[in-house]
Amino acid sequence: MFAIEALSLSKQFGHLQALSHVDFTVSEGETFGFLGPNGAGKTTTIRILTGITTPTEGTARIFGKDIVRETIAARKQIGIVHETSNIYTDLTAWQNLMFTAELYHVGKAEREKRGTELLELFGLSERRDDHTKGFSKGMKRRLTLAMGLINNPRLLFLDEPTSGLDVQSNLIIRDVIRDLNEQGVTVFLTTHNIEEANLACDRVAIINRGRIAAIDSPERLKKTIQSVQSVEVAFDAPQPVLVEDLEQIPTVSEVIKQGDKFRLITEDPPTVIDGVMAFAAARRARVISITTLGPSLEDVFIRLTGLDIRTKGVKTVD
Amino acid sequence: MELSAAWAIAKKDILIYYLKPNIIVSGALFPLFMFLAFAVGRPEAPSVMIPGLIAITILFSASSIEPVSIPIERRMKTFDRLISAPISLHAVVFGESMSGFLYSLGIAFVPLIAGIVLFGTPILHIAPLVLGLILTSFCFATMGTLFAAYPTESPGDIMSMLNLVRLPLIFVSGVFIPLNQIPAVGRFITYLSPLTYGNDLIQAAYAGTTSFSPLVDIAMLLIFILLFQFAANLLYRKFNE
């Protein structure tokens, strides 16, 4: 049985077609990334999958339960971590957890046991009885995640879980996601952090303008755009090195300055390396570091959303 | 299951909102000042004035919690927790209304006790008083939840709309002007006001007589509660889209 089945989901708001025949499935135990630029339809998809809004066309099932006709049965299986840390700041951490547990029909003994475990897991035990108004952004985010797990869900929706967090909270949350996955919990992750999706997800879907542009594993997606290889180089030069100068090197299609380094996009890295060494010698500059890079998931994302190019071998949906 | 989740929502509102300054002002102080503005200097005995004070206290206090709490929760995105939980929208509406209901019951005891202690106002019949307090409080709490369905993040937007309804109700429902003195033109509106029936039922406890039968008052209040509950359910569903 699939954890999620989205079957030709469409959603129209007046004249705006927010989603257009979105199809995908997520297997039980899978970590599935859902990527897309702002306004692509990510939030609308989550709102449909969690039963907050109904699709104009199509159906969605959560562990076989139709989210429109069997909303409550479907929702009992899921935990939701919303994009905003939507906790009650006038309540304590413990009261927030217990309230959420009551909404999810978790019995008293079970919710108290689970609440204690989750506060421990997220490093919030010492702040259990403090009002959350004074919590840091990271603490609020960790509590939001704990609230999403209070009912021991089989499927967890995570909307931008680590956006703008401190290092400690980031690490805790990433560890928890990995542990959940090992325990067989299905994770549906939306994020702007493409590297996070690359590291955490078994498969990712890229949505653009309400349509699924591609669905595959991160590595397979990257292989589809081998033309986007690059050489990353840093110089120690007596004169400043300009982007325009590096663009003159043969086979370089684009130069991106990244801090003290330059990224030279090319289809032919060996030729570019030769060109860089010749350029350095002519300028009496030293090459401090030079690395060849394959395409990143971000490159795939930019290709599919920004440039709107369909690539061979990717399961695309028109 | 649904009831326990509704009760959890009510408890959450009690903990968070009962002592918010804007709720104390609009739910407790505003009806008192409204009453003083219209009642001071009038020749009626306390036994005539106290039921009216109780009725308008309930009208304002019961309908004051959700128009403040729900827009705030929309802004804080905590309302998404309620509408994505494994409970029906009816349970959400019921739970939200329950907090207004309990708040109103508590506030209504102030004029009730003041009537007894300060003026020695006798209560002739307990049953209509108890039913009047419960049904009128729940009716206006549900009305507050209905108005709060309007999709705004500002409590002021809802309070403005609500006052457009609440203030005229005071004058057409027999609180200050007896029903038999209201012109025939306004009588039609009188019958459409739930405050008419709540006030009438509470009057029965103090005066022993009513403009309608207590059974009519009870039936009409129940009809309004159901009407508001179902309308609120429909509007929350529509605006969540």
XYZ file of C-alpha atoms in Angstrom:
559
model
C 0.000 0.000 0.000
C 1.243 3.506 -0.781
C 1.559 6.045 2.002
C 0.423 8.764 -0.418
C -1.336 8.491 -3.756
C -1.980 11.759 -5.566
C -4.064 11.009 -8.623
C -4.486 13.785 -11.163
C -4.882 16.482 -8.523
C -6.001 19.835 -9.823
C -6.950 22.952 -7.943
C -8.402 26.123 -9.359
C -8.850 29.414 -7.463
C -11.080 31.542 -9.659
C -9.112 31.943 -12.900
C -5.863 30.760 -11.336
C -4.924 27.135 -11.996
C -2.821 26.456 -8.876
C -2.372 22.727 -9.577
C -2.784 20.886 -12.837
C -3.142 17.100 -12.904
C -0.479 16.362 -10.328
C 0.302 12.640 -10.101
C 2.717 10.917 -7.770
C 2.937 8.152 -5.217
C 5.017 7.856 -2.076
C 5.826 4.392 -0.766
C 5.617 3.488 2.899
C 8.936 4.235 4.655
C 10.171 6.536 1.894
C 11.537 10.046 2.436
C 10.060 12.063 -0.399
C 11.186 15.589 -1.203
C 8.820 18.086 -2.774
C 10.705 20.991 -4.312
C 9.543 24.008 -6.195
C 9.894 27.777 -6.359
C 7.504 30.024 -4.422
C 3.993 29.848 -5.855
C 4.674 26.563 -7.665
C 1.878 24.730 -5.831
C 3.708 23.075 -2.908
C 1.474 24.505 -0.189
C -1.697 23.799 -2.155
C -0.590 20.189 -2.579
C 0.069 19.819 1.150
C -3.257 21.437 2.014
C -5.029 18.934 -0.221
C -3.066 15.954 1.102
C -3.858 16.928 4.701
C -7.542 17.485 3.986
C -7.576 21.219 4.694
C -8.747 21.997 1.192
C -10.417 19.862 -1.459
C -9.135 19.332 -4.990
C -11.136 20.714 -7.908
C -10.354 17.474 -9.749
C -8.615 14.227 -8.877
C -8.250 12.321 -5.638
C -5.663 11.733 -2.958
C -5.349 8.756 -0.638
C -3.362 8.433 2.580
C -2.662 4.768 3.349
C -5.637 3.927 1.149
C -8.034 6.373 2.846
C -9.582 8.970 0.570
C -8.639 12.345 2.067
C -11.940 13.954 1.036
C -14.384 11.191 1.952
C -12.461 9.641 4.881
C -10.721 12.782 6.118
C -10.603 11.953 9.821
C -9.425 8.347 9.319
C -6.701 9.569 6.962
C -5.590 12.370 9.292
C -5.196 9.973 12.218
C -2.202 8.471 10.404
C -0.375 11.731 9.827
C 1.638 14.317 11.708
C 2.056 17.801 10.308
C 4.885 20.234 10.890
C 3.744 23.472 9.330
C 6.120 25.948 7.703
C 5.604 28.463 10.498
C 6.396 27.347 14.046
C 2.744 27.546 14.985
C 2.894 26.976 18.694
C 0.790 28.698 21.356
C 3.216 31.179 22.875
C 0.937 31.777 25.890
C 1.153 28.092 26.811
C 4.090 26.120 28.161
C 5.948 23.557 26.060
C 4.164 20.803 27.948
C 0.707 22.372 27.501
C 1.357 22.723 23.757
C 2.233 19.040 23.499
C -0.705 17.867 25.603
C -3.164 20.026 23.662
C -1.980 18.597 20.349
C -2.183 15.070 21.766
C -5.777 15.652 22.847
C -6.649 16.903 19.351
C -5.210 13.629 18.006
C -7.112 11.497 20.544
C -3.977 10.229 22.292
C -4.918 8.725 25.693
C -3.753 10.438 28.891
C -1.094 7.917 29.974
C 0.232 7.548 26.431
C 0.408 11.296 25.762
C 2.248 11.975 29.028
C 4.781 9.213 28.279
C 5.237 10.316 24.681
C 5.399 14.008 25.642
C 8.184 13.344 28.139
C 10.134 11.310 25.554
C 9.765 13.976 22.867
C 10.863 16.821 25.115
C 13.929 14.744 25.978
C 14.581 13.911 22.304
C 14.437 17.559 21.261
C 16.449 18.880 24.202
C 13.535 20.783 25.744
C 12.998 18.880 29.010
C 14.443 21.638 31.157
C 12.077 24.194 29.599
C 9.007 21.958 29.881
C 7.013 24.311 32.113
C 8.198 27.590 30.611
C 5.889 29.671 28.448
C 7.128 29.339 24.893
C 6.995 33.100 24.301
C 10.617 33.292 25.441
C 11.837 30.379 23.307
C 14.410 30.942 20.575
C 13.467 30.309 16.937
C 15.246 26.947 17.027
C 13.504 25.866 20.235
C 10.118 26.810 18.785
C 10.905 24.797 15.665
C 11.946 21.766 17.713
C 8.753 22.005 19.753
C 6.715 22.247 16.528
C 8.359 19.048 15.334
C 7.701 17.365 18.687
C 4.019 18.361 18.390
C 3.933 16.801 14.918
C 5.178 13.519 16.356
C 3.004 13.337 19.488
C 0.524 10.940 17.859
C 3.259 8.587 16.614
C 2.337 9.174 12.952
C 3.030 6.736 10.119
C 3.404 9.683 7.742
C 4.980 13.011 8.626
C 4.525 16.158 6.541
C 7.486 18.471 7.070
C 7.158 21.921 5.577
C 10.539 23.703 5.510
C 11.684 22.079 8.773
C 15.134 23.641 9.041
C 14.657 26.988 7.342
C 16.697 29.714 9.045
C 17.646 27.650 12.104
C 20.737 27.628 14.283
C 23.259 24.816 13.824
C 22.204 22.899 16.962
C 18.508 22.831 16.028
C 19.393 21.941 12.444
C 21.450 18.954 13.533
C 18.820 17.725 16.012
C 16.069 17.941 13.405
C 18.141 16.208 10.703
C 19.027 13.398 13.119
C 15.390 12.973 14.064
C 14.317 12.804 10.408
C 16.953 10.147 9.755
C 15.875 8.150 12.824
C 12.220 8.382 11.828
C 13.067 7.068 8.408
C 14.958 4.166 9.949
C 11.873 3.401 12.058
C 9.802 3.150 8.882
C 7.993 6.479 9.155
C 7.207 7.979 5.750
C 8.407 11.581 5.440
C 7.028 14.099 2.954
C 9.506 16.966 2.964
C 9.130 20.337 1.304
C 12.192 22.508 1.436
C 14.006 25.332 -0.287
C 17.254 23.775 0.882
C 18.036 21.596 -2.108
C 21.144 20.141 -0.502
C 18.982 19.038 2.417
C 16.662 17.232 -0.009
C 19.674 15.750 -1.799
C 21.007 14.274 1.449
C 17.726 13.215 3.073
C 15.412 12.081 0.290
C 15.031 8.753 -1.492
C 13.184 10.538 -4.282
C 12.272 14.110 -5.064
C 9.532 15.680 -7.114
C 10.084 19.091 -8.662
C 6.920 21.093 -9.140
C 6.723 24.197 -11.265
C 3.692 26.331 -12.145
C 1.321 23.747 -10.697
C 2.751 20.831 -12.697
C 5.194 18.100 -11.760
C 8.320 18.764 -13.820
C 10.267 15.677 -12.728
C 10.216 12.853 -10.199
C 13.215 10.634 -9.532
C 16.038 9.904 -7.110
C 18.451 12.831 -6.641
C 21.317 10.947 -8.316
C 19.281 9.972 -11.365
C 18.078 13.533 -11.715
C 21.640 14.823 -11.612
C 22.736 12.361 -14.317
C 20.179 13.819 -16.689
C 22.030 17.115 -16.921
C 25.648 16.031 -17.293
C 26.163 19.031 -19.573
C 26.078 21.163 -16.434
C 29.538 20.241 -15.115
C 31.840 22.810 -13.655
C 35.335 23.664 -12.510
C 35.724 25.541 -9.249
C 38.928 27.547 -8.958
C 40.535 30.013 -6.530
C 43.466 32.282 -7.441
C 46.159 34.174 -5.614
C 46.732 36.935 -8.179
C 48.599 40.284 -8.154
C 45.695 41.838 -10.103
C 41.990 41.146 -9.411
C 40.576 38.357 -11.607
C 37.401 39.396 -13.388
C 34.482 37.200 -14.413
C 34.713 38.605 -17.947
C 38.322 37.408 -18.244
C 37.446 33.852 -17.269
C 34.530 33.801 -19.707
C 37.101 33.973 -22.515
C 38.470 30.514 -21.637
C 37.400 27.977 -24.345
C 34.248 25.866 -23.640
C 33.244 27.978 -20.598
C 29.547 28.776 -20.951
C 29.088 30.730 -17.717
C 31.156 32.012 -14.806
C 29.679 32.396 -11.338
C 31.641 34.164 -8.590
C 31.163 32.405 -5.257
C 33.021 34.230 -2.478
C 36.769 33.971 -3.219
C 36.162 31.241 -5.817
C 34.895 31.127 -9.379
C 32.657 28.404 -10.759
C 33.150 27.858 -14.487
C 30.247 26.004 -16.085
C 31.288 23.750 -18.977
C 30.615 20.541 -20.882
C 34.370 19.826 -21.046
C 36.190 20.174 -17.695
C 39.680 19.002 -18.924
C 39.815 21.764 -21.551
C 38.774 24.316 -18.964
C 41.467 23.137 -16.525
C 44.105 23.620 -19.252
C 42.644 27.029 -20.014
C 42.684 28.043 -16.344
C 46.345 27.045 -15.935
C 47.287 29.013 -19.079
C 45.270 31.994 -17.839
C 47.058 31.852 -14.449
C 50.500 31.661 -16.062
C 49.742 34.633 -18.323
C 48.550 36.681 -15.321
C 51.420 35.515 -13.075
C 48.722 34.234 -10.699
C 48.847 31.069 -8.575
C 45.998 28.572 -8.600
C 45.309 27.931 -4.906
C 42.670 25.264 -5.474
C 40.913 23.696 -8.429
C 38.088 21.127 -8.316
C 35.828 19.584 -10.914
C 32.168 19.320 -9.896
C 29.302 17.273 -11.305
C 25.833 18.772 -11.595
C 24.082 19.384 -8.280
C 20.430 18.868 -7.511
C 20.228 22.644 -7.471
C 21.374 22.678 -11.108
C 18.572 20.258 -11.928
C 16.128 22.441 -10.052
C 17.259 25.573 -11.888
C 17.090 23.803 -15.236
C 13.593 22.505 -14.613
C 12.078 25.535 -12.972
C 14.087 28.557 -14.086
C 14.991 27.632 -17.645
C 12.057 25.305 -18.185
C 14.150 22.770 -20.132
C 12.940 19.198 -20.378
C 15.774 16.757 -20.054
C 16.176 13.263 -21.406
C 15.680 10.284 -19.131
C 13.826 12.121 -16.384
C 10.271 11.025 -15.748
C 8.630 14.257 -16.765
C 4.961 15.007 -16.685
C 3.504 17.559 -19.062
C -13.596 11.452 20.773
C -15.023 14.544 19.079
C -16.295 15.926 22.372
C -12.976 15.450 24.142
C -11.165 17.240 21.299
C -13.767 20.044 21.447
C -13.196 20.300 25.185
C -9.426 20.474 24.582
C -10.020 23.459 22.260
C -12.203 25.142 24.891
C -9.576 24.565 27.628
C -6.889 26.030 25.389
C -8.999 29.172 24.832
C -9.695 29.472 28.558
C -5.973 29.350 29.354
C -4.955 31.777 26.636
C -7.720 34.290 26.049
C -9.905 34.816 29.123
C -7.582 37.372 30.656
C -6.645 39.192 27.436
C -7.346 42.923 27.970
C -9.427 43.331 24.794
C -11.674 40.445 25.834
C -12.177 41.875 29.327
C -13.080 45.246 27.807
C -15.428 43.965 25.099
C -16.882 41.058 27.054
C -17.225 42.361 30.594
C -16.850 46.142 30.810
C -18.581 47.140 27.567
C -21.986 45.609 28.482
C -21.820 47.167 31.952
C -21.217 50.653 30.545
C -23.871 50.120 27.867
C -26.345 49.207 30.564
C -25.434 52.126 32.826
C -25.740 54.536 29.893
C -29.329 53.478 29.259
C -30.549 52.427 32.719
C -29.319 55.155 35.089
C -32.116 57.583 35.883
C -34.899 55.322 34.651
C -37.734 54.671 37.107
C -37.907 50.877 36.684
C -37.315 48.655 39.724
C -34.123 46.553 39.940
C -36.198 43.397 39.381
C -37.064 44.777 35.932
C -33.568 46.062 35.124
C -31.460 43.133 36.348
C -32.773 40.570 33.785
C -31.984 43.070 31.010
C -28.492 43.586 32.369
C -27.953 39.821 32.496
C -29.212 39.450 28.918
C -26.937 42.102 27.399
C -24.009 40.892 29.507
C -24.471 37.455 27.972
C -24.855 38.924 24.480
C -21.534 40.759 24.678
C -19.471 38.344 26.764
C -20.466 35.140 24.955
C -19.760 36.597 21.536
C -16.443 38.211 22.473
C -13.991 35.308 22.717
C -13.924 33.822 19.193
C -13.945 37.113 17.256
C -10.685 37.867 19.094
C -9.131 34.406 19.396
C -9.722 33.050 15.895
C -8.218 35.981 13.923
C -5.219 35.923 16.275
C -4.859 32.184 15.666
C -5.088 32.752 11.916
C -2.269 35.271 12.193
C -0.155 32.939 14.357
C -1.059 30.001 12.032
C -2.199 27.997 15.067
C -5.688 27.822 13.563
C -4.180 25.483 10.937
C -3.589 23.010 13.784
C -7.301 22.872 14.523
C -8.466 22.522 10.928
C -5.874 19.849 10.096
C -6.500 17.701 13.201
C -8.438 14.426 12.939
C -11.684 16.026 14.103
C -14.681 17.383 12.233
C -15.251 21.081 11.637
C -18.379 20.735 13.779
C -16.162 19.741 16.718
C -13.880 22.731 16.081
C -16.863 25.112 15.963
C -18.413 23.501 19.051
C -15.133 23.641 21.004
C -14.556 27.278 20.109
C -18.146 28.149 21.082
C -17.798 26.294 24.384
C -15.105 28.693 25.579
C -17.360 31.701 24.861
C -20.229 29.904 26.563
C -18.279 29.221 29.778
C -16.849 32.743 29.833
C -20.329 34.193 29.480
C -21.764 32.001 32.239
C -19.061 33.238 34.587
C -19.563 36.915 33.685
C -23.388 36.629 33.879
C -23.097 35.680 37.528
C -21.804 39.178 38.315
C -25.117 41.011 37.635
C -27.030 38.021 38.965
C -25.250 38.087 42.331
C -25.218 41.901 42.370
C -29.001 41.851 41.938
C -29.426 39.567 44.926
C -26.821 41.107 47.232
C -27.176 44.816 46.444
C -30.868 45.105 45.569
C -32.396 41.976 47.098
C -33.940 41.178 43.709
C -35.960 37.984 44.141
C -35.733 35.100 41.669
C -39.196 33.595 41.327
C -38.383 30.603 39.092
C -34.979 28.937 38.956
C -35.597 26.676 35.923
C -36.118 29.454 33.309
C -33.145 31.317 34.767
C -30.829 28.311 34.445
C -32.110 27.463 30.961
C -32.006 31.111 29.953
C -28.383 31.486 31.069
C -27.257 28.274 29.369
C -29.135 28.562 26.079
C -28.602 32.307 25.606
C -24.897 31.995 26.413
C -24.418 29.121 23.993
C -26.472 30.840 21.314
C -24.354 34.013 21.366
C -21.102 32.090 21.738
C -21.986 30.217 18.537
C -22.922 33.520 16.898
C -19.438 34.824 17.795
C -17.851 31.737 16.251
C -19.970 32.243 13.130
C -18.798 35.846 12.692
C -15.192 34.780 13.338
C -15.392 32.571 10.225
C -14.775 35.725 8.157
C -11.228 35.159 6.881
C -9.320 38.004 8.473
C -6.328 38.124 10.776
C -7.565 41.269 12.512
C -10.010 40.964 15.448
C -11.111 44.553 14.779
C -12.606 43.585 11.406
C -14.869 41.012 13.022
C -15.739 43.149 16.056
C -16.886 45.936 13.721
C -19.225 43.590 11.834
C -20.410 42.008 15.061
C -21.247 45.343 16.672
C -23.335 46.237 13.639
C -25.546 43.347 14.709
C -25.161 43.342 18.491
C -25.928 47.004 19.153
C -29.248 47.128 17.244
C -30.298 43.859 18.899
C -30.332 45.586 22.309
C -33.011 47.990 21.129
C -35.282 45.568 19.305
C -35.267 42.685 21.762
C -37.235 44.024 24.701
C -34.214 44.778 26.894
C -34.790 48.525 27.226
C -38.057 48.916 25.342
C -40.823 46.422 26.264
C -41.838 44.307 23.289
C -45.437 45.632 23.303
C -44.107 49.192 22.916
C -42.008 48.434 19.836
C -43.684 49.776 16.657
C -45.238 47.161 14.388
C -42.584 47.855 11.742
C -39.822 46.831 14.132
C -41.716 43.850 15.511
C -40.633 41.682 12.590
C -36.967 42.240 13.475
C -37.794 41.504 17.093
C -38.896 38.012 16.180
C -35.632 37.450 14.274
C -33.496 38.372 17.268
C -32.267 35.549 19.518
C -31.840 38.128 22.284
C -35.631 38.555 22.316
C -36.115 34.952 23.402
C -33.126 34.885 25.788
C -34.252 38.065 27.490
C -37.843 36.800 27.644
C -36.755 33.549 29.299
C -34.637 35.342 31.898
C -37.489 37.803 32.527
C -39.692 34.783 33.298
C -37.404 33.911 36.198
C -37.736 37.375 37.726
C -41.222 38.576 36.717
C -43.008 35.247 36.433
C -44.553 36.366 33.136
C -43.247 36.247 29.561
C -44.152 37.764 26.204
C -43.883 34.297 24.659
C -44.227 30.926 26.298
C -40.938 29.699 27.889
C -41.238 26.694 25.583
C -41.259 29.003 22.558
C -38.229 30.834 23.953
C -36.365 27.550 24.481
C -37.319 26.222 21.044
C -36.287 29.441 19.309
C -32.937 29.581 21.117
C -32.246 25.954 20.158
C -33.130 26.736 16.528
C -30.744 29.709 16.520
C -27.954 27.574 18.062
C -28.355 24.931 15.356
C -28.602 27.580 12.652
C -25.422 29.332 13.794
C -23.573 26.010 14.261
C -24.365 24.777 10.736
C -23.781 28.171 9.132
C -20.413 28.438 10.910
C -19.474 24.950 9.740
C -20.322 25.877 6.139
C -18.442 29.178 6.241
C -15.274 27.735 7.794
C -15.291 25.043 5.103
C -15.809 27.629 2.356
C -13.138 30.040 3.612
C -10.566 27.253 4.124
C -10.638 26.686 0.393
